Amino acid sequence: MKICFVRNDKMGDMILTLPVVQGLIEVNKHYKIDIVCSKKNQEICKNYKSINKIYLLQNKFYQILRTILKLRNENYDYIFTFSPGILSILLSIFSKSKTKSLLIFKSRYKNNYKSKFFDRILGKIFFNYHIIIDRQLRYLQNMPIHQTEIMMELVTKNGLNLNNSSEIKRLIEFGKIELRSEKLCLIHLSSKWINKYFSEENFISLLDNLKNLEINIVMTTDGTSKNVFYKIFKKYKIINNDEFENLNSINNILILDQLNFDNWTSIINSSTYVITPECGCTHIASLSETKLCVIYDSDNVPDMIANEYAPWKKKYTKLLSNNQNLVKELISFID
């Protein structure tokens, strides 16, 4: 049986897809499952050994055409389009798969008949199965809206059986680094920290309080960090990716700036605690044994987002950005 998943979006989306892949393979080890991925989530696929083939989808026309031709040559039994967007849909339409399935998510912010209208038309014409997810309605009716559960729902609608209880932390094993420190707290410096409720001064206060707990602290960065953390980058020592390779102890607060994927995942996997706004770091940490705290944007339907993108089968602490006692609760999380 040859199956293809189209998942050409973000890293967290791919991580939440892995239990679906694993669930199918655990039922039938002879399934061969290929993935169409994006540059953003390619590294996740490379580290997950149960994937048969990986197709990187890039944006140039000739690269898209080449991917379509490769998919057509595979003659899949099933192809599942889990990612939104016309490009993902076209990949499935032009494949020679015997059975095509499409997942359509209506807007979580607007509730009108026009939402994903074109996608729904294509779903009816070209796909054997499609599910339209009205997230607002499902949420109000306490129905499942978690990404992994919805993908599993579409797979089982095709008549395929899968194990829906695989723990995501067992799916990928990232590296670890040997550090001469007992407890390590990693804080991810996403720009999502800074908003009308929480300033950079609040963040510095958090770091000062954490220092009193006799733990070591590292801060990892992304492309947004330097846009908002001006004082942080001036105040603390910065370790770049090359310097990280020779890091063998942490006895102060460090900024680990723009680490490559392997180094970033290894420091997350080596941490006792991870504190992060809801982003890709959330889902990387869900693959480890670390104690995880996720901060959700209180102005962006936080309960719905948490229900959709919660780490799969991992206990974690959920906090909101407008929490007036956020620093105090983060200290309590570490204690």
XYZ file of C-alpha atoms in Angstrom:
335
model
C 0.000 0.000 0.000
C 1.423 3.376 -1.058
C 0.184 6.503 0.684
C 1.177 10.156 0.330
C 0.550 13.015 2.759
C 0.760 16.617 1.504
C 1.943 18.703 4.464
C 3.795 21.675 3.002
C 3.327 24.195 5.795
C 4.895 24.832 9.205
C 7.024 22.709 11.503
C 4.346 22.287 14.158
C 1.838 21.078 11.564
C 4.253 18.377 10.460
C 4.953 17.246 14.015
C 1.220 16.914 14.631
C 0.991 14.789 11.461
C 3.538 12.229 12.654
C 1.117 10.358 14.948
C -1.073 9.762 11.882
C 1.884 8.273 9.989
C 2.903 6.227 13.014
C -0.663 5.112 13.658
C -0.965 3.674 10.150
C 2.413 1.921 10.259
C 1.665 0.354 13.633
C -1.442 -1.274 12.129
C 0.314 -2.395 8.945
C 4.119 -2.264 8.779
C 3.994 -2.829 5.016
C 2.468 0.599 4.357
C 4.854 2.915 2.525
C 4.124 6.513 3.417
C 5.646 9.433 1.512
C 5.489 13.087 2.518
C 5.364 16.273 0.468
C 6.914 18.841 2.791
C 8.016 22.466 2.857
C 11.445 23.883 3.562
C 10.156 24.816 7.034
C 9.283 21.284 8.040
C 11.769 19.273 5.991
C 14.117 18.730 8.944
C 11.320 17.102 10.930
C 10.761 14.602 8.119
C 14.469 13.848 7.826
C 14.597 12.905 11.507
C 11.581 10.604 11.342
C 12.725 7.250 10.016
C 9.299 5.779 9.272
C 8.777 8.040 6.244
C 9.497 6.233 2.984
C 10.226 9.203 0.668
C 10.356 12.945 1.176
C 9.443 15.410 -1.565
C 10.448 19.018 -0.948
C 7.912 21.405 -2.459
C 9.395 24.745 -3.482
C 7.715 27.780 -4.974
C 9.236 28.085 -8.430
C 7.087 26.846 -11.298
C 9.555 24.298 -12.658
C 10.105 22.900 -9.144
C 6.352 22.527 -8.619
C 6.004 20.816 -12.000
C 8.859 18.449 -11.172
C 7.182 17.498 -7.869
C 3.879 16.833 -9.665
C 5.622 14.572 -12.186
C 7.334 12.627 -9.396
C 4.027 12.107 -7.615
C 2.351 10.937 -10.823
C 5.043 8.303 -11.293
C 4.318 6.817 -7.871
C 0.702 5.755 -8.638
C -0.380 6.083 -5.015
C -3.266 4.130 -3.572
C -4.158 7.117 -1.387
C -3.131 10.760 -1.302
C -4.204 13.030 1.557
C -4.068 16.811 1.299
C -3.802 18.084 4.861
C -2.311 21.527 4.139
C -4.457 24.506 3.106
C -3.985 26.323 -0.188
C -4.513 25.848 -3.884
C -1.002 24.497 -4.494
C -1.531 21.594 -2.085
C -4.861 20.834 -3.748
C -3.363 20.861 -7.243
C -0.674 18.374 -6.229
C -3.370 15.871 -5.337
C -5.550 16.620 -8.352
C -2.704 16.007 -10.819
C -1.417 12.908 -9.051
C -2.536 9.530 -10.342
C -3.645 8.396 -6.930
C -6.562 5.992 -6.935
C -8.147 7.730 -3.958
C -7.805 11.447 -3.213
C -8.825 13.044 0.086
C -8.923 16.679 1.127
C -9.104 18.420 4.500
C -10.731 21.878 4.396
C -10.641 24.175 7.422
C -13.153 27.011 7.429
C -11.936 30.248 8.994
C -11.762 30.238 12.773
C -12.415 34.001 12.734
C -15.260 34.375 10.240
C -18.388 32.288 9.996
C -19.820 32.753 6.523
C -20.678 30.609 3.544
C -17.865 32.075 1.420
C -15.087 30.660 3.595
C -12.949 28.288 1.490
C -15.685 28.321 -1.179
C -13.282 27.535 -4.050
C -11.610 24.739 -2.074
C -15.000 23.193 -1.382
C -15.913 23.221 -5.073
C -12.641 21.491 -5.976
C -13.193 19.007 -3.154
C -16.554 17.970 -4.562
C -15.323 17.664 -8.145
C -11.874 16.082 -7.852
C -11.685 14.286 -4.500
C -13.158 10.963 -3.436
C -13.416 12.158 0.166
C -13.286 15.561 1.751
C -14.080 16.877 5.211
C -15.069 20.505 5.821
C -14.113 21.558 9.332
C -16.173 24.391 10.778
C -13.870 25.167 13.686
C -16.174 27.694 15.310
C -19.117 25.311 15.334
C -17.076 22.305 16.459
C -15.509 24.282 19.266
C -18.879 25.533 20.513
C -20.267 21.987 20.387
C -17.230 20.517 22.194
C -16.354 18.420 19.158
C -12.719 17.555 18.285
C -10.805 20.281 16.462
C -7.277 19.106 17.235
C -5.240 18.879 14.024
C -4.101 15.314 14.673
C -7.594 14.070 15.478
C -9.045 15.715 12.356
C -6.388 14.143 10.121
C -7.098 10.762 11.698
C -10.796 11.319 11.043
C -10.142 11.792 7.322
C -7.876 8.728 7.173
C -10.475 6.492 8.811
C -13.155 7.898 6.490
C -11.159 6.217 3.710
C -11.585 2.871 5.448
C -7.994 2.725 6.727
C -7.318 1.575 10.271
C -4.745 3.221 12.494
C -3.591 3.318 16.095
C -4.725 6.661 17.507
C -2.797 6.458 20.784
C 0.856 6.732 19.712
C 2.775 9.104 21.966
C 4.464 11.744 19.874
C 7.559 11.885 22.114
C 8.452 8.370 20.984
C 8.391 9.223 17.286
C 11.631 11.193 16.949
C 14.747 11.081 19.099
C 16.753 14.294 19.005
C 20.317 14.548 20.242
C 21.422 15.713 23.666
C 24.377 17.722 24.841
C 26.384 16.969 27.971
C 26.347 20.040 30.201
C 27.772 20.437 33.663
C 24.523 21.784 35.052
C 21.793 20.138 37.059
C 18.767 22.138 35.898
C 18.456 24.065 32.680
C 15.581 26.373 31.712
C 15.224 27.243 28.031
C 13.154 30.275 27.039
C 12.382 30.810 23.374
C 12.727 34.469 22.357
C 9.814 34.722 19.958
C 8.485 38.234 19.314
C 5.132 36.886 20.566
C 6.350 37.596 24.110
C 6.073 41.360 23.638
C 2.571 42.844 23.477
C 0.332 45.336 25.233
C 0.300 43.126 28.338
C 3.966 42.155 28.587
C 6.974 44.370 27.894
C 10.689 43.741 27.559
C 11.060 45.130 31.091
C 8.657 42.442 32.311
C 10.771 39.874 30.529
C 13.947 41.132 32.213
C 12.140 40.935 35.559
C 11.285 37.323 34.766
C 14.950 36.527 34.113
C 16.021 38.245 37.350
C 13.519 36.174 39.319
C 14.574 32.956 37.615
C 18.214 33.587 38.543
C 17.227 33.398 42.208
C 16.040 29.810 41.710
C 19.575 28.523 41.181
C 18.950 27.222 37.689
C 20.818 27.945 34.483
C 19.035 29.816 31.709
C 19.451 29.828 27.952
C 17.407 31.777 25.435
C 17.027 30.542 21.873
C 16.149 32.870 19.016
C 14.306 32.961 15.732
C 14.044 35.487 12.910
C 11.796 37.754 14.992
C 13.847 37.993 18.197
C 16.032 40.991 17.443
C 12.993 43.019 16.350
C 11.702 43.332 19.929
C 14.420 42.281 22.406
C 16.773 45.260 22.053
C 17.849 45.402 25.713
C 18.163 41.638 26.054
C 20.667 41.413 23.225
C 22.777 44.144 24.813
C 22.611 42.743 28.341
C 23.457 39.058 27.942
C 26.222 37.080 26.312
C 25.466 35.842 22.814
C 26.638 32.412 21.656
C 26.420 31.799 17.921
C 26.036 28.451 16.237
C 29.774 27.800 15.800
C 30.517 28.683 19.418
C 27.713 26.410 20.566
C 29.586 23.410 19.192
C 32.223 23.889 21.908
C 29.819 24.720 24.743
C 30.262 22.287 27.624
C 28.904 24.231 30.593
C 26.357 26.938 31.335
C 26.756 28.996 34.482
C 25.067 32.215 33.493
C 22.259 33.502 31.288
C 23.122 32.971 27.626
C 21.506 33.835 24.312
C 21.935 30.996 21.826
C 21.515 32.899 18.590
C 20.257 31.339 15.359
C 21.248 27.757 16.100
C 20.915 25.259 13.301
C 18.176 22.657 13.586
C 20.303 19.922 15.151
C 21.806 22.213 17.790
C 18.478 23.860 18.577
C 16.668 20.564 19.059
C 19.520 19.155 21.137
C 19.460 22.046 23.621
C 15.656 21.772 23.891
C 15.984 18.038 24.467
C 18.634 18.667 27.136
C 16.552 21.183 29.083
C 14.678 20.529 32.306
C 12.149 23.267 31.517
C 11.027 24.966 28.298
C 9.012 28.197 28.331
C 7.751 29.451 24.987
C 4.919 31.280 23.302
C 2.831 29.008 21.075
C 5.056 28.340 18.041
C 7.286 25.650 16.532
C 9.326 25.458 19.748
C 6.188 24.186 21.492
C 6.045 21.135 19.272
C 9.774 20.422 19.282
C 9.634 20.426 23.091
C 6.662 18.053 22.958
C 9.005 15.454 21.466
C 11.198 15.493 24.587
C 10.865 14.726 28.288
C 11.179 18.405 29.222
C 8.609 20.116 31.411
C 6.787 22.465 29.033
C 4.974 25.766 29.533
C 3.186 27.371 26.556
C 1.941 30.964 26.536
C -1.028 31.668 24.273
C -1.970 35.022 22.771
C -5.050 36.080 24.731
C -6.190 38.289 21.825
C -6.178 35.430 19.310
C -8.877 32.942 20.416
C -6.419 31.208 22.788
C -8.705 28.388 23.903
C -9.504 27.470 20.308
C -5.827 27.630 19.298
C -4.904 25.450 22.273
C -7.568 22.917 21.325
C -6.309 22.827 17.734
C -2.564 22.773 18.291
C -1.970 21.380 21.770
C 1.090 19.107 22.007
C -0.119 15.610 21.202
C -0.494 13.452 24.329
C 1.963 15.509 26.372
C 1.124 17.185 29.652
C 1.999 20.868 29.639
C 1.180 24.110 31.433
C -1.011 26.589 29.576
C -0.827 30.323 30.372
C -2.297 33.402 28.682
C -0.421 36.526 27.607
C -2.813 38.859 29.441
C -2.258 37.133 32.784
C -1.379 39.907 35.232
C 0.545 37.403 37.333
C 2.417 35.882 34.406
C 5.895 36.319 35.920
C 4.745 34.888 39.247
C 3.107 31.871 37.571
C 6.189 31.192 35.467
C 8.267 31.186 38.627
C 5.790 28.741 40.150
C 6.084 26.567 37.038
C 9.829 26.256 37.621
C 9.419 25.633 41.368
